[in-house]
Coordinates of C-alpha atoms and ligand atoms in Angstrom, one line a residue:
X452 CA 6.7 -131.7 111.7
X453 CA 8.7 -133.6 113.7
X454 CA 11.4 -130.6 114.3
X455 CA 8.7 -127.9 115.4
X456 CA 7.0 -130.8 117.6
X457 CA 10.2 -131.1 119.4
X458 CA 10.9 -127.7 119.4
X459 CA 7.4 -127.1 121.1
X460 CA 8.3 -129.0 123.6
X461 CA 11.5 -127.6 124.5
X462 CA 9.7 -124.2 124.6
X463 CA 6.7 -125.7 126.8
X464 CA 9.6 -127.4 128.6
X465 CA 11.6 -124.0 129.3
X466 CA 8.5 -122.2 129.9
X467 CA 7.7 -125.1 132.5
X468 CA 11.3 -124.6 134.4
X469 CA 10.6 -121.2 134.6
X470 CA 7.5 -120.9 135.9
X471 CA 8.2 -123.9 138.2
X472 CA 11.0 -120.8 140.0
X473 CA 7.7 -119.2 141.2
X474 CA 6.6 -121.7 143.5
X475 CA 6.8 -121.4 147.2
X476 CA 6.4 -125.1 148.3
X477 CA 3.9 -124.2 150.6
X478 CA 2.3 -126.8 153.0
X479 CA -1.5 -127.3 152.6
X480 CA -3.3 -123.7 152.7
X481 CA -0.2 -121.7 154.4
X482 CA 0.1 -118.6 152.1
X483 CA 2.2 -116.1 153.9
X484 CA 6.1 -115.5 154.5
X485 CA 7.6 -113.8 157.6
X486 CA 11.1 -111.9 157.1
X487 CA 12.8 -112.9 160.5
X488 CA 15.2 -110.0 160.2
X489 CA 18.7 -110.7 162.1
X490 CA 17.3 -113.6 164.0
X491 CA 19.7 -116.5 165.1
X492 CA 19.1 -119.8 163.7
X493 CA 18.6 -121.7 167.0
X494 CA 16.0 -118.6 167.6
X495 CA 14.1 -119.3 164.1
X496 CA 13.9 -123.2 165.2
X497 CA 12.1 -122.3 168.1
X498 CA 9.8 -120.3 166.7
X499 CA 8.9 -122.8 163.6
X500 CA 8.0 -125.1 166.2
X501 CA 6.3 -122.9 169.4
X502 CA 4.9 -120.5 167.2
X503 CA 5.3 -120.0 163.1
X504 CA 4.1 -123.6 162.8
X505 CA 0.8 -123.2 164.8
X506 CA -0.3 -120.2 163.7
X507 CA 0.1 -120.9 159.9
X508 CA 3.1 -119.1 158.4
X509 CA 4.5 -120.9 155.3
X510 CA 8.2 -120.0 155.6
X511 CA 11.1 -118.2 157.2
X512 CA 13.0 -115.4 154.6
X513 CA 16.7 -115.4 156.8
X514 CA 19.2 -113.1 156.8
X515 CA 22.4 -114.2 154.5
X516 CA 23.8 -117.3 155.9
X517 CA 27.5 -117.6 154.3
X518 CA 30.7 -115.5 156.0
X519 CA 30.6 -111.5 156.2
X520 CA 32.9 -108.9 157.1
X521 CA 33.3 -108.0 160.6
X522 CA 32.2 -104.0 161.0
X523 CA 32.8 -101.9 163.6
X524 CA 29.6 -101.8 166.3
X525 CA 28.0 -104.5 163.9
X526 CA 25.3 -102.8 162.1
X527 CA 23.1 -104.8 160.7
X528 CA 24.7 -104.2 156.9
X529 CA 27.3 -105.9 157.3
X530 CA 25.4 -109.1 156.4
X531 CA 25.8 -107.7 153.1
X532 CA 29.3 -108.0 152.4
X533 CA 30.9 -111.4 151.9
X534 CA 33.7 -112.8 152.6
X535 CA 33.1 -116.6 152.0
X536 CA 30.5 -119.2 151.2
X537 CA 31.0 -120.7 154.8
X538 CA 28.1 -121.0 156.4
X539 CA 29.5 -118.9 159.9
X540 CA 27.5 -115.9 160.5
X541 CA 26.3 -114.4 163.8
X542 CA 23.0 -116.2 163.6
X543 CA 25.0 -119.4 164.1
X544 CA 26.8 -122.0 162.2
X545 CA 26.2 -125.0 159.7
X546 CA 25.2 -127.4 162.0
X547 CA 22.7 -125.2 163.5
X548 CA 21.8 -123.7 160.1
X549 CA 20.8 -127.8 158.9
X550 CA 19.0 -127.9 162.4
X551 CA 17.0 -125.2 161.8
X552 CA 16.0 -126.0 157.9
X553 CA 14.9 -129.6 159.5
X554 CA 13.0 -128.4 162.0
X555 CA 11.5 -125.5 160.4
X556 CA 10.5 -128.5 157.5
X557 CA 9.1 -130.8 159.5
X558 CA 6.6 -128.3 161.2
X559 CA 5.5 -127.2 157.4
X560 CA 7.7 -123.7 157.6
X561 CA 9.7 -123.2 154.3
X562 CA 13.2 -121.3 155.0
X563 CA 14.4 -119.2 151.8
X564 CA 17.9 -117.7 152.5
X565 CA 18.5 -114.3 151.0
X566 CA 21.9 -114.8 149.0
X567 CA 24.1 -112.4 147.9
X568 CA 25.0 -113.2 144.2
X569 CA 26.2 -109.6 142.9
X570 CA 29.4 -108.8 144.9
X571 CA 31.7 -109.6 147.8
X572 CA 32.9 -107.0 150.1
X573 CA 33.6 -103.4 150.0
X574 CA 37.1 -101.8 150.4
X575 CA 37.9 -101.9 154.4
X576 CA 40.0 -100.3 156.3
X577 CA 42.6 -102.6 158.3
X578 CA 42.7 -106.4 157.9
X579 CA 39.3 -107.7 157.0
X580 CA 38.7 -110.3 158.9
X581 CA 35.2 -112.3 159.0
X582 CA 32.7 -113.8 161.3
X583 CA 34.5 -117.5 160.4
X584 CA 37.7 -115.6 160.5
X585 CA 39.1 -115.9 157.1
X586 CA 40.8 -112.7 156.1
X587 CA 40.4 -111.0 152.5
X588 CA 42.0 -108.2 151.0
X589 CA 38.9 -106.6 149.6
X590 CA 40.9 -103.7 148.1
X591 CA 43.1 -105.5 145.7
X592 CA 39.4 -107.9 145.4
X593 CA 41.6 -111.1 146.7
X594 CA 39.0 -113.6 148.7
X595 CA 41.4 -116.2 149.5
X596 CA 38.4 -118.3 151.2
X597 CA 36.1 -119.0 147.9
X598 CA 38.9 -118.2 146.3
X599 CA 38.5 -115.7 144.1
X600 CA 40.7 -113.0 142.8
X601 CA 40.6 -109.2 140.3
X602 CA 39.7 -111.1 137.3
X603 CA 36.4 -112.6 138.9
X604 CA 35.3 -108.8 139.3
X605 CA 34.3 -106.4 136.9
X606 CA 36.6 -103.0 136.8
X607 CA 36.0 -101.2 139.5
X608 CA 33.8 -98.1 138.6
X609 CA 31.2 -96.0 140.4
X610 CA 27.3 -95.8 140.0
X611 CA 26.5 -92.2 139.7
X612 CA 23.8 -92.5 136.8
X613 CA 21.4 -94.9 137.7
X614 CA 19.7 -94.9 133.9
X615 CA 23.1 -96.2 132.6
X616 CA 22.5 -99.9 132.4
X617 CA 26.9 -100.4 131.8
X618 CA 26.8 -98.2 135.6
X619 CA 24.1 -100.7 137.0
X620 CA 25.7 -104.2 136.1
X621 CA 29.0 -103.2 136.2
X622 CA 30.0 -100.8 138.2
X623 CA 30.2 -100.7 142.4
X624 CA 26.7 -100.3 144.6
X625 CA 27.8 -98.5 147.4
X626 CA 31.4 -99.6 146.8
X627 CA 30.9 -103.5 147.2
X628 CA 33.4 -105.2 144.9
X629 CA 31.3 -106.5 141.8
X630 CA 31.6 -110.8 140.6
X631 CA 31.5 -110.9 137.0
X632 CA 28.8 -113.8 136.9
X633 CA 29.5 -114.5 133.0
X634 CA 32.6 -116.1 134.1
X635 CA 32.7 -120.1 134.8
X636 CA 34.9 -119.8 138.2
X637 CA 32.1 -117.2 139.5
X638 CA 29.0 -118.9 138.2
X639 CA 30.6 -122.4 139.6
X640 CA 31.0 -120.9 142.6
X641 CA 27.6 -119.2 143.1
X642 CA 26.0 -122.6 142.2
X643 CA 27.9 -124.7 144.5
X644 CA 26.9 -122.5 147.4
X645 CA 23.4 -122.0 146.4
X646 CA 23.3 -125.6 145.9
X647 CA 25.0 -126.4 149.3
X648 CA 21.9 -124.4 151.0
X649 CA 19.9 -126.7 148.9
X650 CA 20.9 -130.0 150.2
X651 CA 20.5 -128.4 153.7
X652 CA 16.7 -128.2 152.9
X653 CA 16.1 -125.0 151.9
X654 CA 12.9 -124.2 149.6
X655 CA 14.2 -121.2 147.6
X656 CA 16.2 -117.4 147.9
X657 CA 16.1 -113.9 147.9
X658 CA 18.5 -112.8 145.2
X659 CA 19.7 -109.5 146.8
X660 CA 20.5 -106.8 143.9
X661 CA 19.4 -108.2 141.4
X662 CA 18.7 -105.9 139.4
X663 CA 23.0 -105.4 139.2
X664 CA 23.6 -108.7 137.8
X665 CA 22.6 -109.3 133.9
X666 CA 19.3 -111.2 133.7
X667 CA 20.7 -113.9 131.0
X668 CA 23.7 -114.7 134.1
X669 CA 21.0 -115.3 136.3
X670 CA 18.9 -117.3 133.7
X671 CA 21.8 -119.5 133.4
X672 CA 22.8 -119.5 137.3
X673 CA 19.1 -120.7 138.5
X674 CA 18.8 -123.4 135.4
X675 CA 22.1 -125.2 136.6
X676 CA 20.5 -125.4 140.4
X677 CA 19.7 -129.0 141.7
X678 CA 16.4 -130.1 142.4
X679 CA 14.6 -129.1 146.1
X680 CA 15.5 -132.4 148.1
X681 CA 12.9 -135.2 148.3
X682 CA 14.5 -136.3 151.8
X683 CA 13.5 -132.6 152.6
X684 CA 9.9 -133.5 152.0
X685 CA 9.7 -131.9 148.6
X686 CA 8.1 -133.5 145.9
X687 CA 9.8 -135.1 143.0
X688 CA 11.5 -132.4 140.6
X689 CA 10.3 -129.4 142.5
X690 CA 12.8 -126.1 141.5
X691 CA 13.8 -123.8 144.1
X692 CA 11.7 -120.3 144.5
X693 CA 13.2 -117.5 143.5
X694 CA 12.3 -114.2 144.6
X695 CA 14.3 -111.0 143.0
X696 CA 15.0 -107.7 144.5
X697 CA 14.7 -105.2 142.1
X698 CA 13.5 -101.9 142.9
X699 CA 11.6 -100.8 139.9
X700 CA 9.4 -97.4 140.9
X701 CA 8.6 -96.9 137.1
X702 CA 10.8 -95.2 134.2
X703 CA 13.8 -97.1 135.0
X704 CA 16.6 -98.1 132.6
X705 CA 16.4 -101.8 134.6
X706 CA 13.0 -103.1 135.0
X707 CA 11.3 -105.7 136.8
X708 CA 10.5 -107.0 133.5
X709 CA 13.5 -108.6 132.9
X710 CA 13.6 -110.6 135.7
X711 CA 9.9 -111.7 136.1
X712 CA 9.8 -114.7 133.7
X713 CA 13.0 -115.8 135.6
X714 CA 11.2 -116.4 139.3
X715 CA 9.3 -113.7 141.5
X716 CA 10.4 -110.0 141.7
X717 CA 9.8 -107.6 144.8
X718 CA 7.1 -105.6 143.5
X719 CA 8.3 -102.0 145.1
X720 CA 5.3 -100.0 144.0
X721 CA 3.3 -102.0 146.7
X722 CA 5.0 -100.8 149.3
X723 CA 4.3 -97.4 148.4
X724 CA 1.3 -97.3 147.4
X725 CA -0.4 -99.3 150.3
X726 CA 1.7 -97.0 152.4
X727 CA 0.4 -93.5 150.8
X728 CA -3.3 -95.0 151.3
X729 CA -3.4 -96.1 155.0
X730 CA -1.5 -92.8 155.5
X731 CA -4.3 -91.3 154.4
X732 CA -2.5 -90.1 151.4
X733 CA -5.3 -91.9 148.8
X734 CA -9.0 -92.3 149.7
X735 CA -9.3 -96.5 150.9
X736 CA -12.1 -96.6 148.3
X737 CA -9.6 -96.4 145.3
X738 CA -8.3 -99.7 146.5
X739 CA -11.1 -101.9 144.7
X740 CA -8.8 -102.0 141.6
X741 CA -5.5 -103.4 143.8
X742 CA -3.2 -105.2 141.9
X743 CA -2.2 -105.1 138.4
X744 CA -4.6 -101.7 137.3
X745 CA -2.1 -100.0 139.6
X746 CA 0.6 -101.0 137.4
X747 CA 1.8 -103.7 139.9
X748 CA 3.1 -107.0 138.6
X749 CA 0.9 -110.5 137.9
X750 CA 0.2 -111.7 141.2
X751 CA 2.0 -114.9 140.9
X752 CA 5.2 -112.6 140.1
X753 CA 4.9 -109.7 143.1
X754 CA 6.7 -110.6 146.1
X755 CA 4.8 -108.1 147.9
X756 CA 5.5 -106.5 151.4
X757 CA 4.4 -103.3 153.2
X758 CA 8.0 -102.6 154.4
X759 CA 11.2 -104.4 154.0
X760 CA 14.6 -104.2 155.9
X761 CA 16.0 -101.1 153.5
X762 CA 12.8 -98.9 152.8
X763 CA 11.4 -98.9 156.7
X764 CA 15.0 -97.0 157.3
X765 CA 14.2 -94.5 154.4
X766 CA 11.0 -92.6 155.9
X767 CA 8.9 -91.5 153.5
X768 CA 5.4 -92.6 152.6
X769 CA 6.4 -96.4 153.4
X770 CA 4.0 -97.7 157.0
X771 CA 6.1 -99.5 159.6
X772 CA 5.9 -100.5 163.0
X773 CA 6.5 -97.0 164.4
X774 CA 2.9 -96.3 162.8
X775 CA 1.2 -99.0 164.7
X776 CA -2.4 -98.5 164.2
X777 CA -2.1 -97.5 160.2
X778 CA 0.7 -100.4 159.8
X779 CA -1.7 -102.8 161.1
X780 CA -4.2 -101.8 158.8
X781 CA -2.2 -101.9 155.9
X782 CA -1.0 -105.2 156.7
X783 CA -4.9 -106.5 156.9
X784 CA -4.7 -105.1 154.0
X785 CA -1.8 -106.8 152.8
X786 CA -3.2 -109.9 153.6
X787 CA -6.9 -110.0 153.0
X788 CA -6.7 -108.8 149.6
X789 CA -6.2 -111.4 147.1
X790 CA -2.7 -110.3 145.1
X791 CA 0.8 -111.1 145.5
X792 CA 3.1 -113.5 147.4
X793 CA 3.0 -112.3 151.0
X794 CA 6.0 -111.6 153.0
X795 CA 5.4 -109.7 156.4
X796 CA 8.1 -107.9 158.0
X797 CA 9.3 -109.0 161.4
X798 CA 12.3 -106.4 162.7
X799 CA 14.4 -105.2 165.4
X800 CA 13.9 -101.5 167.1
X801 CA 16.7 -99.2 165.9
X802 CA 17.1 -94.9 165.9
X803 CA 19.1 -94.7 163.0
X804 CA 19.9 -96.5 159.8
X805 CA 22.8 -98.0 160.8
X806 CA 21.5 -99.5 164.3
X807 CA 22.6 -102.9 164.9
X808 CA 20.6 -105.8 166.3
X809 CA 20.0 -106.4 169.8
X810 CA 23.4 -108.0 170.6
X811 CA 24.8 -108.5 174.5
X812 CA 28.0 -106.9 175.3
X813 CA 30.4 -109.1 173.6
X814 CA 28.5 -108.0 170.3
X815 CA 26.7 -111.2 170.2
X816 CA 23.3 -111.6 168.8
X817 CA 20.9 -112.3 171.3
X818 CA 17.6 -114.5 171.5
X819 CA 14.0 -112.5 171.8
X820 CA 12.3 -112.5 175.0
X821 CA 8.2 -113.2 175.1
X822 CA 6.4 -111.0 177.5
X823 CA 3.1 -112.5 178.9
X824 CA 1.2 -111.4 175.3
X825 CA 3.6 -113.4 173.6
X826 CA 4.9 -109.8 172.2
X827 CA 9.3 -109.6 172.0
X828 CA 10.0 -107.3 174.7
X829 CA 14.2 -106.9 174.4
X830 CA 15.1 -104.9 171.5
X831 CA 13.4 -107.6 168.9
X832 CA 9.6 -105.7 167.6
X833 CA 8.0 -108.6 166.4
X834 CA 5.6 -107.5 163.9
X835 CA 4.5 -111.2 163.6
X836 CA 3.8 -111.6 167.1
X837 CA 1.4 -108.9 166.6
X838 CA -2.3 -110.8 167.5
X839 CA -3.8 -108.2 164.3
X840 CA -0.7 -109.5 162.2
X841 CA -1.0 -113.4 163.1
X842 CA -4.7 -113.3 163.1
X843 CA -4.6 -112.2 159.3
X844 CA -2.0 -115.0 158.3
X845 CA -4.8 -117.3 160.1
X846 CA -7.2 -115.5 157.8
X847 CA -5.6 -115.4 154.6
X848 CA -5.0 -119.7 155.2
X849 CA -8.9 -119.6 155.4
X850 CA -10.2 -117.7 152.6
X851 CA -7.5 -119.2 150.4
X852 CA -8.5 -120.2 146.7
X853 CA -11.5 -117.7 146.6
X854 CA -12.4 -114.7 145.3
X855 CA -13.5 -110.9 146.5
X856 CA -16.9 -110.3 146.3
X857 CA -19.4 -107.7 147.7
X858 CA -17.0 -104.7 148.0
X859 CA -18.7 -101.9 149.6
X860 CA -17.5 -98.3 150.5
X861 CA -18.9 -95.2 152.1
X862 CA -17.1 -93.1 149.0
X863 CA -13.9 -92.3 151.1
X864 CA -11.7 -93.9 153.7
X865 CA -14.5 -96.6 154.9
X866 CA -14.1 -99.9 152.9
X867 CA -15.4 -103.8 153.2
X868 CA -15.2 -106.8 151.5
X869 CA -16.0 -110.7 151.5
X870 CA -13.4 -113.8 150.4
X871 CA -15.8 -116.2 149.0
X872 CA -18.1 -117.7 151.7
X873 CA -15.3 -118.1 154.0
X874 CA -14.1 -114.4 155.5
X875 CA -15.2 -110.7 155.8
X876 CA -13.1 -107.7 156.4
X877 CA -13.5 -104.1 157.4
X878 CA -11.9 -100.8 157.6
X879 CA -12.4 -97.8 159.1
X880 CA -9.6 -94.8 158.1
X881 CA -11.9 -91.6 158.1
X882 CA -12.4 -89.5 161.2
X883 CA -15.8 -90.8 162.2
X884 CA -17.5 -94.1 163.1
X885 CA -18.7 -96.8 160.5
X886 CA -21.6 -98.2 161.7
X887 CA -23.4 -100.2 158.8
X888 CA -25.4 -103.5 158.7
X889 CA -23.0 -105.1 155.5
X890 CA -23.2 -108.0 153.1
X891 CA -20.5 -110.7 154.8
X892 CA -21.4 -113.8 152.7
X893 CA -20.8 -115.8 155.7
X894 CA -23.1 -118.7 156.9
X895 CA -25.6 -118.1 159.6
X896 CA -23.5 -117.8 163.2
X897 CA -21.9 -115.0 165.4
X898 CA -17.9 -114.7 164.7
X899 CA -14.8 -113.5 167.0
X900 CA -13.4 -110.6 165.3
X901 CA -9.9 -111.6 164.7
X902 CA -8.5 -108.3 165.3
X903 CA -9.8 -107.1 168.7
X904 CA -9.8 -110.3 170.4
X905 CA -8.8 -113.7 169.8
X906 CA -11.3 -117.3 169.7
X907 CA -10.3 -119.1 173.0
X908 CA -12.2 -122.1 173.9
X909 CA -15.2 -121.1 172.5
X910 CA -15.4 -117.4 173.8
X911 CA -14.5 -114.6 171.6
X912 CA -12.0 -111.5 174.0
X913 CA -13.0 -108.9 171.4
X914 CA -15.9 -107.9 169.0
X915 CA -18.3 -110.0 168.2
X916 CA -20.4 -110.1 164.9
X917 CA -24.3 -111.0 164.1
X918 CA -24.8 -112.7 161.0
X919 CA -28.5 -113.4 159.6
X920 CA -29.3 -116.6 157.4
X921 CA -29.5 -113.3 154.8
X922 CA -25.3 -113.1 155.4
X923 CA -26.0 -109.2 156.5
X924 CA -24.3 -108.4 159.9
X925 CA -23.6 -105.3 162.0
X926 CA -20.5 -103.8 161.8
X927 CA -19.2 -101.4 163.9
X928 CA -15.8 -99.9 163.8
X929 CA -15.4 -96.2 165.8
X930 CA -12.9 -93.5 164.7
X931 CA -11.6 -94.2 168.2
X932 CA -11.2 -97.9 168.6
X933 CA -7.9 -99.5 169.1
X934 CA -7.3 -100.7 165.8
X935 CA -9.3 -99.6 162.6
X936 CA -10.3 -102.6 160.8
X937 CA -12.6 -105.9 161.8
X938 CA -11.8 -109.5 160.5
X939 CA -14.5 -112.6 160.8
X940 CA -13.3 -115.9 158.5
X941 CA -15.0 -119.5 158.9
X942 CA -12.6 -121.0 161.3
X943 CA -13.3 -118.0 164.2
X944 CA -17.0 -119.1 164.3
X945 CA -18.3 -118.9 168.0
Ligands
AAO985 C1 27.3 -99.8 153.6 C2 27.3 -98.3 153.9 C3 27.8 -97.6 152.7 C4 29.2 -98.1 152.3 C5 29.1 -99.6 152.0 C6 30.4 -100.2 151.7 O1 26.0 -97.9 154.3 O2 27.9 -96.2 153.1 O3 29.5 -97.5 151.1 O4 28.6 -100.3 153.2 O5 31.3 -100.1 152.7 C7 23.0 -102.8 152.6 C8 22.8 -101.4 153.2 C9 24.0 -100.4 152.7 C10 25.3 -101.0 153.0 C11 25.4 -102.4 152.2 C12 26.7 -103.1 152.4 O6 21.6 -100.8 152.7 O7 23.8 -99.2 153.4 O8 26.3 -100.1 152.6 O9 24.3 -103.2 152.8 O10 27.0 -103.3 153.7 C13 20.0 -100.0 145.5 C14 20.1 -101.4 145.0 C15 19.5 -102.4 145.9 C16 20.0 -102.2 147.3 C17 19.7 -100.8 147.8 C18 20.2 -100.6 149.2 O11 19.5 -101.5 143.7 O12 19.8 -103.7 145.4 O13 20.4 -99.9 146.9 N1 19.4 -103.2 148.3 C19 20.1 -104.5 148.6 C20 19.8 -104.9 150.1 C21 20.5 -103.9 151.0 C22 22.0 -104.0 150.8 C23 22.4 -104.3 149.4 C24 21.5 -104.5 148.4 C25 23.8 -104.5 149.2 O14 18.4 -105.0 150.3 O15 20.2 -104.1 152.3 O16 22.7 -102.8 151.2 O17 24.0 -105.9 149.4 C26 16.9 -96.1 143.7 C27 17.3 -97.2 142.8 C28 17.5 -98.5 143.6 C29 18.6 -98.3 144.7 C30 18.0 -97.1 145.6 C31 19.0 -96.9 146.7 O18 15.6 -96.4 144.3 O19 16.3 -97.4 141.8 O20 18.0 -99.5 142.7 O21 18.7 -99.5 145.4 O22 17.9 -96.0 144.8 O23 20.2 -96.4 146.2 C32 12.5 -93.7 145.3 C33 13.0 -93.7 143.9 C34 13.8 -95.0 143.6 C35 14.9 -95.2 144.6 C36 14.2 -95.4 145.9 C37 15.1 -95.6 147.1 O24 11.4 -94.5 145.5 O25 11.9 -93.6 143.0 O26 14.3 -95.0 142.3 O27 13.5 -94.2 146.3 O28 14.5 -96.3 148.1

């Protein structure tokens, strides 16, 4: 009795751990992530503290912080191939790396770093030098600056069939020289650094490729990581958040599956199916059943995003910010609808898949530049600048904690719903108006739609809605308008 007592409550215990890899450690009712693409650290302080802070983000996802390889013209890929676990990239150093986690913290803004876990660099031609100038010879896979050496790496092999699991964990993506994480040296390693980011402050990672690394190495390489740090401001035995990319479309040797119980996993399928709808792919009225009946993950497991810094370059049926008016919608979408763990895209402008970031002519990174709408205006897009973007994150902190209700649809393309008592959304993607009085299940008032205008000392610079002591209100939204959806929540009351 005593024995299966104890070994329930190792089991509840594990189970506990696991589970505890899911949180975000947001502040209060923040609820949604912004991917600052390429930004500089000092950049990403600022903005906690002029903007992410007051408008209600929850945290920063950063581009990889430890030592890459120096490319030629800098694309932005580079990031991806390490050289070292010093924390030197062209976003900045340590210093301002622990500036930024502070200040980020103190204004309620999580940072999760995306770490690269799977490999180092890739074969290079000429000395490979990087951006904290320690060389490496990736070709003989000799890293003097962890240091590691050939037999932290698995045999070099190619990936040609991507349903051969042996092909997947073993071999080379895209020729990037592949850490055997069941070794000690390489899983001490890993948790040093990962822990090193931790005592800066950090609240969790992005584990890039994951799906190339064994799930039971990354079991045992996220159970051996300290504690979030109390002088951080995070409670007592909080674990770090753990987000996963694995790209998992369906009939995959590798599934999301195996990662899931282990911390959050980029749920992929979003992406493209949000996409194919506000495309106009899929009638808007199918989307009553979002989440899970579309085969996505739980919602406390989907890291879910509309684009993300690999599949906006790939074209397809995946929205981004060269679709304005549809990728707006999408992302109201995104963030109205109750599922997933919300990360919103925030990127640079490029032509090609390769484009690097805005850099000066020395090749270094520089800052964004605010025009008088608070848009970037120097190479930097912005997507979270965006008032229909923002304006969402302020809605989706509003309606937190309650449920849809009151979905209505004209049988196609024209769609509403309520959040509880506290918001009401709209959208219009067929070819002709939608003018409709509609159940909002909002108190008795008149409220500043979000998305055509902002609330500014008490007057509302776009729509305004009606609503009856019944909760019914006009709604109007023309084939032709600016943007295709309307937004009303609690705290936009005139
Ligand atoms: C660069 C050069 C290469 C060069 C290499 C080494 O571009 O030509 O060989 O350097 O010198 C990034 C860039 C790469 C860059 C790399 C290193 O994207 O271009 O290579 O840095 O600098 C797979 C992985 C996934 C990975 C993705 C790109 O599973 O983990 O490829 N993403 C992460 C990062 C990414 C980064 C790396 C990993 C490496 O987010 O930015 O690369 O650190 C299928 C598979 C997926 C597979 C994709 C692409 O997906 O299922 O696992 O992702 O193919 O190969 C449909 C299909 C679906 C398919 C999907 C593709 O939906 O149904 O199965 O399309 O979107």
């Amino acid at each position: 009795m005593f024995k299966f007592t104890f070994a329930l409550a190792l089991c509840v215990l594990a189970a506990g751990s696991a589970l505890a890899q899911h949180s975000p450690h947001w502040w209060g009712n923040r609820n949604t992530i912004v991917h600052l693409f390429e930004w500089k650290w000092e950049d990403i302080a600022e903005e906690c503290e002029n903007f992410l802070g007051p408008r209600g983000f929850a945290g920063v996802q950063v581009s990889p912080a430890n030592e890459n390889i120096v490319s030629p013209g800098r694309p932005w890929w580079e990031r991806y191939q390490p050289i070292s676990y010093k924390l030197i990239t062209r976003s900045g150093n340590e210093e301002q790396f622990a500036d930024m986690v502070r200040r980020c913290n103190e204004v309620g803004v999580r940072i999760y770093v995306d770490v690269l876990l799977n490999h180092m660099s890739a074969d290079f031609v000429g000395q490979a030098v990087g951006t904290a100038g320690t060389e490496a010879e990736p070709a003989v896979k000799s890293f003097p600056g962890v240091p590691y050496s050939a037999e932290d790496f698995h045999p070099s092999c190619e990936i040609y069939d991507w349903n051969d699991r042996y092909q997947i964990q073993h071999c080379e993506l895209v020729g990037l020289k592949d850490l055997d994480q069941s070794r000690d040296w390489v899983r001490t390693k890993l948790i040093e650094f990962l822990d090193h980011l931790i005592e800066l402050g950090v609240a969790g990672f992005r584990v890039d490729a994951a799906k190339h690394m064994a799930s039971e190495d990354l079991e045992f390489i996220y159970g051996s990581l300290s504690d979030l740090k109390i002088e951080h401001g995070f409670p007592h035995s909080s674990r770090p958040f753990i987000f996963q990319e694995v790209i998992d479309h369906g009939g995959q040797e590798v599934t999301r599956e195996e990662y899931s119980s282990l911390g959050a996993v980029t749920e992929f399928r979003f992406s493209q199916e949000i996409g194919n709808a506000f495309r106009g792919n899929n009638a808007l009225k199918w989307l009553q059943s979002w989440g899970t009946d579309w085969g996505f993950l739980s919602s406390g497991q989907a890291l879910t995003f509309v684009d993300n810094h690999d599949n906006q370059r790939d074209g397809g049926a995946v929205l981004t910010y060269k679709s304005p008016r549809q990728y707006k919608m999408a992302t109201a979408f995104h963030l109205a609808y109750p599922y997933g763990i919300s990360r919103v895209m925030s990127s640079f402008a490029f032509d090609d898949h390769d484009s690097a970031p805005p850099q000066d002519a020395q090749e270094e990174l520089i800052s964004p530049e605010f025009d008088a709408d608070g848009g970037c205006a120097n190479g930097w897009i912005c997507e979270h600048r965006w008032r229909q973007i923002y304006n969402m994150v302020g809605f989706k902190n509003a309606v937190r904690d309650t449920e849809i209700s009151n979905w209505w649809d004209n049988g196609d393309s024209q769609i509403a719903f309520c959040r509880g008592s506290k918001g009401f959304i709209a959208f219009n993607n067929n070819m002709y108006n939608l003018a409709e009085v509609l159940q909002t299940c909002l108190p008795k008032g008149v409220y500043c739609d979000v998305i055509s205008g902002d609330l500014i000392n008490g007057s509302c610079s776009g729509k305004s809605v009606y609503v009856g002591d019944d909760g019914l209100g006009f709604v109007s939204i023309n084939s032709d308008d600016f943007d295709g959806v309307l937004a009303i929540h609690v705290d936009a009351r005139i």
